[in-house]
Short mmCIF file of C-alpha atoms in Angstrom, two decimals:
data_model
loop_
_atom_site.label_atom_id
_atom_site.label_comp_id
_atom_site.label_asym_id
_atom_site.label_seq_id
_atom_site.Cartn_x
_atom_site.Cartn_y
_atom_site.Cartn_z
CA MET A 146 93.21 42.04 116.60
CA ALA A 147 90.66 44.69 115.70
CA LEU A 148 90.18 48.30 114.71
CA GLU A 149 88.84 50.17 117.73
CA GLY A 150 87.88 53.71 118.56
CA THR A 151 85.04 56.16 118.77
CA LEU A 152 83.22 58.14 116.10
CA GLN A 153 84.97 61.23 117.46
CA ASP A 154 88.27 59.57 116.51
CA MET A 155 87.02 58.47 113.11
CA SER A 156 83.64 59.14 111.52
CA LEU A 157 81.42 56.32 110.29
CA SER A 158 81.64 57.68 106.73
CA ASP A 159 85.45 57.43 106.98
CA LEU A 160 85.13 53.84 108.20
CA LEU A 161 82.85 52.90 105.31
CA GLN A 162 85.28 54.53 102.86
CA ILE A 163 88.19 52.56 104.34
CA PHE A 164 86.22 49.33 104.09
CA ARG A 165 85.38 50.07 100.44
CA LEU A 166 88.94 50.93 99.44
CA GLY A 167 90.54 48.07 101.39
CA PRO A 168 88.44 46.20 100.51
CA LYS A 169 87.79 44.76 103.95
CA SER A 170 85.50 42.06 105.27
CA GLY A 171 84.22 41.80 108.81
CA ILE A 172 81.73 42.95 111.40
CA LEU A 173 81.48 46.52 112.67
CA VAL A 174 79.79 46.89 116.06
CA LEU A 175 78.85 50.34 117.33
CA ASN A 176 77.73 51.06 120.86
CA GLY A 177 75.85 54.33 121.02
CA GLY A 178 74.62 54.08 124.60
CA ASP A 179 70.86 53.66 124.16
CA GLU A 180 71.29 51.75 120.91
CA ARG A 181 73.69 49.24 119.47
CA GLY A 182 74.40 48.85 115.76
CA VAL A 183 75.91 46.05 113.72
CA ILE A 184 77.09 46.37 110.11
CA TYR A 185 78.30 43.39 108.07
CA VAL A 186 80.92 44.19 105.44
CA ALA A 187 81.92 41.76 102.67
CA GLU A 188 84.87 42.80 100.48
CA GLY A 189 84.08 46.46 101.10
CA ARG A 190 80.32 46.16 100.39
CA LEU A 191 77.71 46.60 103.10
CA VAL A 192 75.63 43.41 103.04
CA ASP A 193 73.48 43.73 106.17
CA ALA A 194 72.91 45.96 109.17
CA ALA A 195 70.71 46.20 112.22
CA LEU A 196 70.07 48.74 114.94
CA MET A 197 68.89 47.50 118.32
CA HIS A 198 67.74 49.01 121.57
CA THR A 199 69.36 47.86 124.79
CA ASP A 200 66.45 45.44 125.33
CA ARG A 201 67.49 43.85 121.99
CA SER A 202 64.38 44.98 120.14
CA VAL A 203 65.27 45.91 116.57
CA SER A 204 64.63 49.54 115.66
CA ALA A 205 65.92 49.54 112.07
CA VAL A 206 67.57 47.21 109.58
CA GLN A 207 69.66 47.41 106.40
CA GLU A 208 70.05 50.85 104.73
CA GLU A 209 67.89 52.65 107.30
CA ALA A 210 69.97 51.24 110.17
CA VAL A 211 73.24 52.48 108.63
CA ILE A 212 71.77 55.91 107.85
CA ARG A 213 70.62 56.31 111.46
CA MET A 214 74.08 55.29 112.69
CA LEU A 215 75.57 57.95 110.39
CA LEU A 216 73.55 60.53 112.33
CA TRP A 217 75.08 59.57 115.69
CA GLU A 218 77.36 62.18 117.19
CA ASN A 219 79.44 59.60 119.01
CA ALA A 220 79.66 55.88 119.69
CA ALA A 221 82.38 53.39 120.51
CA PHE A 222 83.15 51.06 117.61
CA ILE A 223 85.06 47.88 117.03
CA PHE A 224 85.67 46.29 113.64
CA ARG A 225 86.83 42.69 113.49
CA HIS A 226 88.11 41.10 110.31
CA ASP A 227 85.94 38.08 109.45
CA LEU A 228 85.90 36.46 106.01
CA ALA A 229 82.82 34.43 106.97
CA VAL A 230 80.75 37.56 106.33
CA CYS A 231 81.35 37.02 102.60
CA GLN A 232 79.04 33.98 102.84
CA ARG A 233 76.09 36.07 104.09
CA PRO A 234 73.37 36.93 101.59
CA SER A 235 73.36 40.62 100.71
CA LYS A 236 70.31 42.42 102.07
CA ILE A 237 71.53 45.94 101.27
CA SER A 238 71.00 46.99 97.67
CA HIS A 239 72.63 50.46 97.74
CA ASP A 240 76.37 50.94 97.93
CA SER A 241 77.98 52.70 100.87
CA GLU A 242 78.51 55.98 98.98
CA TRP A 243 74.77 56.28 98.36
CA ILE A 244 74.05 55.51 102.01
CA VAL A 245 76.60 58.05 103.26
CA MET A 246 75.19 60.67 100.91
CA GLU A 247 71.66 59.94 102.12
CA GLY A 248 72.85 60.25 105.71
CA MET A 249 74.46 63.60 104.94
CA ARG A 250 71.26 64.84 103.30
CA ARG A 251 69.32 64.07 106.49
CA ARG A 252 71.72 66.00 108.66
CA ASP A 253 70.93 69.56 109.70
CA ASP A 254 74.60 70.44 109.46
CA PRO A 255 76.70 67.95 107.46
CA ALA A 256 79.94 69.68 108.50
CA ARG A 257 79.35 68.33 112.02
CA ALA A 258 79.81 64.82 110.64
CA LEU A 259 83.51 65.61 110.17
CA PRO A 260 84.68 65.77 113.79
CA TYR A 261 88.36 66.34 112.96
CA HIS A 262 87.95 68.84 110.11
CA THR A 263 86.98 72.46 110.40
CA LEU A 264 85.81 73.88 107.11
CA SER A 265 86.16 77.59 106.46
CA LEU A 266 86.41 79.77 103.38
CA ASP A 267 90.21 79.57 103.63
CA THR A 268 90.25 75.76 103.62
CA GLN A 269 92.30 74.41 100.72
CA LEU A 270 90.76 71.42 98.97
CA GLN A 271 91.85 68.80 96.52
CA LEU A 272 90.31 65.83 94.76
CA SER A 273 90.93 62.65 96.71
CA PRO A 274 93.88 60.72 95.27
CA LEU A 275 92.08 57.48 96.10
CA PRO A 276 89.66 56.66 93.30
CA SER A 277 86.23 55.49 94.35
CA SER A 278 85.18 51.99 93.48
CA ALA A 279 84.16 51.60 89.85
CA GLU A 280 80.79 50.04 90.59
CA ASN A 281 79.54 52.85 92.81
CA GLY A 282 76.21 54.40 92.01
CA VAL A 283 76.53 57.70 93.84
CA SER A 284 74.45 60.45 92.32
CA LEU A 285 75.54 64.06 92.74
CA ASP A 286 73.21 67.02 92.48
CA VAL A 287 73.96 70.10 90.36
CA ASN A 288 75.64 72.08 93.12
CA GLN A 289 77.82 69.13 94.10
CA TRP A 290 78.96 68.80 90.48
CA ARG A 291 79.59 72.54 90.16
CA ILE A 292 81.73 72.60 93.29
CA LEU A 293 83.53 69.37 92.42
CA SER A 294 84.46 70.75 89.00
CA GLN A 295 86.05 73.84 90.62
CA VAL A 296 88.14 72.00 93.24
CA PRO A 297 91.19 71.31 91.00
CA SER A 298 91.46 74.91 89.80
CA CYS A 299 90.54 76.95 92.87
CA PRO A 300 93.05 77.46 95.70
CA ASN A 301 90.43 77.52 98.46
CA LEU A 302 86.74 77.40 99.27
CA ARG A 303 86.40 81.19 98.98
CA THR A 304 87.42 81.18 95.31
CA ILE A 305 85.09 78.22 94.67
CA CYS A 306 82.21 80.31 96.05
CA GLU A 307 83.25 83.27 93.88
CA ALA A 308 83.54 81.08 90.78
CA THR A 309 80.21 79.31 91.24
CA GLY A 310 78.17 82.00 92.98
CA ILE A 311 77.12 79.44 95.61
CA PRO A 312 76.65 81.03 99.07
CA PRO A 313 79.45 80.07 101.55
CA ALA A 314 77.16 78.23 104.00
CA GLN A 315 75.77 76.07 101.24
CA ALA A 316 79.23 75.49 99.76
CA ILE A 317 80.59 74.33 103.14
CA ARG A 318 77.64 71.97 103.50
CA THR A 319 78.21 70.57 100.02
CA ILE A 320 81.96 70.16 100.55
CA ALA A 321 81.22 68.24 103.76
CA GLU A 322 79.01 65.90 101.74
CA LEU A 323 81.71 65.40 99.09
CA MET A 324 84.31 64.77 101.79
CA ALA A 325 82.11 62.22 103.51
CA ILE A 326 81.92 60.06 100.40
CA GLY A 327 85.65 60.42 99.75
CA LEU A 328 85.66 62.55 96.61
CA VAL A 329 87.32 65.62 98.14
CA GLU A 330 89.79 66.13 100.94
CA VAL A 331 91.43 68.96 102.80
CA VAL A 332 94.95 69.85 101.67
CA ILE A 333 97.45 69.36 104.45
CA PRO A 334 98.86 72.84 105.08
CA HIS A 335 102.62 73.20 104.88
CA VAL A 336 103.73 74.10 108.38
CA PRO A 337 107.16 75.70 108.60
CA LYS A 338 109.36 73.59 110.80
CA PRO A 339 109.80 75.12 114.25
CA ARG A 340 113.33 75.99 115.17
CA PRO A 341 114.62 73.47 117.69
CA GLN A 342 115.40 74.81 121.12
CA GLN A 343 118.99 75.26 122.24
CA ARG A 344 119.88 72.44 124.54
CA PRO A 345 122.85 71.20 126.49
CA ALA A 346 125.54 69.23 124.75
CA ALA A 347 125.16 65.51 124.19
CA PRO A 348 126.27 63.25 127.02
CA ALA A 349 129.73 61.80 126.94
CA GLY A 350 129.99 58.68 124.82
CA MET A 351 127.52 59.72 122.16
CA LEU A 352 128.98 60.51 118.78
CA GLN A 353 130.10 64.10 118.34
CA ALA A 354 132.29 65.62 115.66
CA GLY A 355 135.93 64.96 116.32
CA THR A 356 135.34 62.12 118.75
CA LEU A 357 135.43 59.22 116.33
CA GLU A 358 138.11 56.66 116.00
CA PRO A 359 140.71 57.71 113.42
CA GLY A 360 139.17 55.43 110.81
CA PHE A 361 135.86 57.26 110.94
CA ALA A 362 137.00 60.78 111.71
CA GLY A 363 136.71 61.82 108.09
CA ALA A 364 133.18 60.56 107.90
CA VAL A 365 131.77 62.84 110.52
CA ALA A 366 131.33 66.57 110.36
CA THR A 367 129.84 69.03 112.76
CA ALA A 368 126.31 70.12 111.97
CA MET A 369 126.47 73.19 109.77
CA GLY A 370 123.77 75.62 110.79
CA GLY A 371 121.67 72.95 112.45
CA ALA A 372 121.17 72.16 116.09
CA PRO A 373 124.53 71.91 117.83
CA ASP A 374 123.67 68.50 119.25
CA THR A 375 122.64 66.88 115.97
CA PRO A 376 125.62 65.07 114.55
CA GLN A 377 126.06 65.00 110.80
CA VAL A 378 127.56 61.71 109.68
CA GLY A 379 129.36 61.22 106.42
CA ARG A 380 127.69 59.53 103.49
CA GLY A 381 130.17 56.64 103.69
CA LEU A 382 129.21 56.00 107.29
CA ILE A 383 125.49 56.13 106.47
CA ASP A 384 126.06 53.61 103.67
CA ALA A 385 127.92 51.34 106.11
CA ILE A 386 125.00 51.48 108.55
CA MET A 387 122.52 50.75 105.76
CA ARG A 388 124.54 47.73 104.64
CA ARG A 389 124.59 46.46 108.20
CA VAL A 390 120.84 46.96 108.65
CA ARG A 391 120.10 45.23 105.34
CA GLY A 392 122.17 42.30 106.57
CA LEU A 393 120.24 41.90 109.81
CA MET B 163 133.60 52.14 121.02
CA GLN B 164 131.67 55.03 119.44
CA ALA B 165 127.92 55.38 119.35
CA LEU B 166 125.28 56.67 117.02
CA LYS B 167 121.76 57.12 118.28
CA ILE B 168 118.31 56.71 116.78
CA VAL B 169 115.21 57.43 118.84
CA VAL B 170 112.00 55.45 118.52
CA THR B 171 109.03 57.42 119.77
CA GLY B 172 105.26 57.22 119.62
CA CYS B 173 102.35 57.32 121.98
CA TYR B 174 101.24 54.64 124.39
CA SER B 175 101.12 51.05 123.07
CA ALA B 176 102.29 52.03 119.59
CA GLY B 177 104.87 49.21 119.43
CA LYS B 178 108.14 50.98 120.24
CA THR B 179 109.44 48.26 122.55
CA HIS B 180 108.63 45.53 120.04
CA PHE B 181 110.35 47.47 117.25
CA ILE B 182 113.58 47.78 119.24
CA ARG B 183 113.48 44.17 120.42
CA THR B 184 113.01 43.00 116.83
CA LEU B 185 116.09 44.83 115.55
CA SER B 186 118.48 44.77 118.47
CA ASP B 187 121.59 42.58 118.51
CA ILE B 188 121.37 42.32 122.26
CA GLU B 189 118.63 41.43 124.68
CA THR B 190 117.07 44.84 125.03
CA VAL B 191 117.23 46.77 128.23
CA SER B 192 113.67 47.71 129.14
CA THR B 193 112.36 49.63 132.09
CA ASP B 194 108.85 48.25 132.04
CA TYR B 195 106.56 48.47 135.02
CA ALA B 196 103.05 47.26 135.67
CA VAL B 197 100.45 49.63 134.27
CA THR B 198 98.55 51.52 136.94
CA LEU B 199 95.80 53.31 134.98
CA ASP B 200 92.75 51.15 134.19
CA GLU B 201 92.28 52.46 130.63
CA GLU B 202 95.95 51.80 129.84
CA ARG B 203 95.79 48.33 131.37
CA GLN B 204 93.18 47.38 128.77
CA LEU B 205 95.84 47.82 126.09
CA LYS B 206 98.88 46.29 127.80
CA ARG B 207 99.99 45.00 131.18
CA GLU B 208 103.43 46.59 131.30
CA THR B 209 104.69 49.89 130.00
CA THR B 210 108.00 51.65 129.48
CA VAL B 211 108.52 54.37 132.07
CA ALA B 212 112.11 55.44 131.36
CA LEU B 213 113.47 54.04 128.12
CA ASP B 214 114.07 50.98 126.02
CA PHE B 215 117.54 50.41 124.77
CA GLY B 216 118.88 48.18 122.01
CA THR B 217 122.00 48.16 119.86
CA ILE B 218 123.06 47.19 116.36
CA ALA B 219 126.82 46.74 116.00
CA ILE B 220 127.94 48.43 112.77
CA ASN B 221 131.55 47.28 113.16
CA GLU B 222 134.06 46.75 115.92
CA HIS B 223 134.35 50.50 116.49
CA LEU B 224 130.79 51.65 116.15
CA ASN B 225 127.38 50.84 117.60
CA LEU B 226 123.99 52.12 116.49
CA TYR B 227 121.89 52.62 119.58
CA LEU B 228 118.10 52.46 119.48
CA PHE B 229 116.39 54.36 122.28
CA GLY B 230 112.65 54.00 122.86
CA THR B 231 110.89 56.82 124.64
CA PRO B 232 108.20 56.26 127.25
CA GLY B 233 104.83 56.61 125.52
CA GLN B 234 102.75 58.46 128.06
CA GLU B 235 102.75 62.25 127.90
CA ARG B 236 103.36 62.44 131.63
CA PHE B 237 106.91 61.20 130.93
CA ASP B 238 107.58 63.71 128.15
CA PHE B 239 110.42 65.31 130.10
CA MET B 240 112.42 62.24 129.02
CA TRP B 241 111.95 62.96 125.32
CA GLU B 242 114.28 65.93 125.25
CA HIS B 243 117.07 64.06 126.99
CA LEU B 244 116.74 61.07 124.69
CA SER B 245 116.71 63.18 121.53
CA ILE B 246 120.01 64.91 122.30
CA GLY B 247 122.51 63.86 119.67
CA CYS B 248 120.17 61.60 117.73
CA LEU B 249 120.71 61.06 114.00
CA GLY B 250 116.99 60.75 113.38
CA TYR B 251 113.84 59.32 114.86
CA VAL B 252 111.00 56.95 114.10
CA VAL B 253 107.45 57.92 115.09
CA MET B 254 105.48 54.74 115.71
CA VAL B 255 101.70 54.87 115.44
CA ASP B 256 99.18 52.10 116.02
CA SER B 257 97.16 51.73 112.78
CA THR B 258 94.27 50.10 114.67
CA ARG B 259 93.73 52.89 117.21
CA PRO B 260 92.51 56.09 115.53
CA GLY B 261 91.93 57.47 119.01
CA HIS B 262 95.71 57.78 119.40
CA PHE B 263 96.21 59.94 116.30
CA ALA B 264 95.63 63.28 118.03
CA GLU B 265 98.17 62.42 120.74
CA THR B 266 100.65 61.27 118.09
CA GLN B 267 100.24 64.62 116.31
CA ARG B 268 101.01 66.45 119.55
CA LEU B 269 104.05 64.25 120.06
CA MET B 270 105.29 64.97 116.52
CA ASP B 271 104.86 68.71 117.10
CA ARG B 272 106.79 68.44 120.36
CA PHE B 273 109.64 66.54 118.72
CA ALA B 274 109.81 69.12 115.92
CA GLU B 275 110.38 71.72 118.64
CA ILE B 276 113.08 69.63 120.31
CA THR B 277 115.09 68.54 117.28
CA ASP B 278 115.38 69.13 113.54
CA ALA B 279 116.67 65.59 112.96
CA PRO B 280 115.08 63.68 110.05
CA PHE B 281 112.24 61.31 110.86
CA VAL B 282 109.85 58.77 109.39
CA VAL B 283 106.42 57.64 110.57
CA ALA B 284 105.87 53.89 110.98
CA ALA B 285 102.21 52.83 110.64
CA ASN B 286 102.43 49.81 112.92
CA LYS B 287 100.25 46.68 113.22
CA GLN B 288 99.70 46.48 109.46
CA ASP B 289 99.57 42.68 109.84
CA ASP B 290 96.08 43.15 111.31
CA PRO B 291 93.57 42.82 108.42
CA ALA B 292 91.44 45.46 110.12
CA ALA B 293 94.29 48.02 110.24
CA LEU B 294 93.81 51.44 108.68
CA PRO B 295 95.75 51.93 105.44
CA VAL B 296 99.01 53.88 105.44
CA SER B 297 97.49 56.61 103.22
CA TYR B 298 94.76 57.23 105.80
CA VAL B 299 97.28 57.36 108.64
CA ARG B 300 99.29 59.97 106.69
CA ARG B 301 96.16 62.06 106.05
CA ARG B 302 94.95 61.96 109.66
CA LEU B 303 98.38 62.80 111.07
CA SER B 304 98.83 65.60 108.47
CA VAL B 305 102.25 64.25 107.56
CA PRO B 306 103.78 66.23 104.66
CA LEU B 307 104.69 64.29 101.52
CA SER B 308 108.40 64.91 102.17
CA VAL B 309 108.20 62.63 105.23
CA PRO B 310 107.76 58.89 104.52
CA VAL B 311 104.89 57.08 106.23
CA LEU B 312 105.91 53.42 106.11
CA SER B 313 103.95 50.24 106.58
CA CYS B 314 105.24 48.41 109.66
CA THR B 315 104.80 45.25 111.67
CA ALA B 316 107.09 45.88 114.61
CA THR B 317 107.34 42.20 115.52
CA ASP B 318 108.51 41.27 112.01
CA ARG B 319 112.20 41.84 111.38
CA PRO B 320 112.07 42.44 107.59
CA SER B 321 109.32 45.00 108.13
CA ALA B 322 111.17 46.74 110.98
CA LYS B 323 114.36 46.77 108.86
CA LEU B 324 112.53 48.57 106.04
CA VAL B 325 111.43 51.26 108.46
CA LEU B 326 114.95 51.74 109.77
CA LEU B 327 116.32 51.81 106.22
CA GLY B 328 113.67 54.39 105.34
CA LEU B 329 114.94 56.58 108.15
CA LEU B 330 118.56 56.10 107.07
CA LYS B 331 117.60 57.20 103.54
CA GLN B 332 116.10 60.35 105.03
CA ILE B 333 119.31 60.94 106.98
CA ALA B 334 121.35 60.40 103.79
CA ALA B 335 119.11 62.81 101.86
CA ARG B 336 119.55 65.45 104.58
CA HIS B 337 123.31 64.91 104.40
CA GLN B 338 123.25 65.36 100.63
CA GLU B 339 121.34 68.63 101.02
CA SER B 340 123.91 69.88 103.51
CA TYR B 341 126.98 68.62 101.66
CA PRO B 342 126.09 68.35 97.95
CA GLN B 343 129.75 68.30 96.93
CA GLN B 344 130.16 64.90 98.64
CA ALA B 345 127.35 63.29 96.61
#
């Protein structure tokens, strides 16, 4: 029982945000090839971390270790729930938002830290619906505040740039930083539903309009304007199925 | 005996077989075979190559059939056959494997091409304390707010029931849109 993947599947900043919001307790192990990292998480707070070479010599500890892991392009990770971590003394004084922000500041291109998001001037943004933890001590610079204040009222990044006068490249970099600490997220675009392909009729035996027993014939109607093979069942029949499922 | 069909889909090792076994009245019919690919064998020893099949008897005249699709994309030719005539479908996703999200998105896109039946997403393995939260699963899969993303533990019957009921509510809502005079 563990959360497993790679940093291409899920960035380290995302992981730290999930731990904070959970809040979760356990041990995160990252294998980056030449180096191996361990982060201890107690009720969402980072309490200790270490970065080791393959010969087990320690190359960084605590905040510096996490920041260096944030700069990795890829690594396999595994997070195991472990309440015993809560008994460890805390050796990390900064909260995870500060550490993520520091990691983003050290990056040449913070947008590359978001492997599954592509930011452009047409990207629609919104404030994250998940409030950050109350005790966080993240400090935003002036440009971060200016952009953050425009997110609720501007439909996309282009209008944020126009409203603030911040150059697009800098705005994209700043948005990436705000996304990494969980203050801003990309709006999921509304994709019009593709029209289902025409297909052969349903096999014999499956419910089709007009094939029900007399007692249910009134409850079933042919799909009106939908796919010809999608049966529309009557509300009474749906209620009967729901009652049966509730009674399982 | 008449039949209604619900399809349970999702990528490899998402928990489709467990979900059907948990809800079915009968001992489910599975077509599991030993896994041949090494990377897949790390996740499970057997996999569904044709379909899983379970039933819930609604009454003496009517059965609700649950069909599980094979998870691997190389068996996607089965998906279209299984979705013919379905009332709706459940997309299962493993909440502890973010590496499967991209494949699940492709699967959801493919199903949207095949059928316009209502669906829900079941964020499975939520009994694991390390599991990703449902809100994160929704965001990463880009699931619109009109589609429920439900917490699920496929091996737990009350949890699996809530997912199935969530789908039935979606089917009822679709029916009400189509036939408002019957509401």
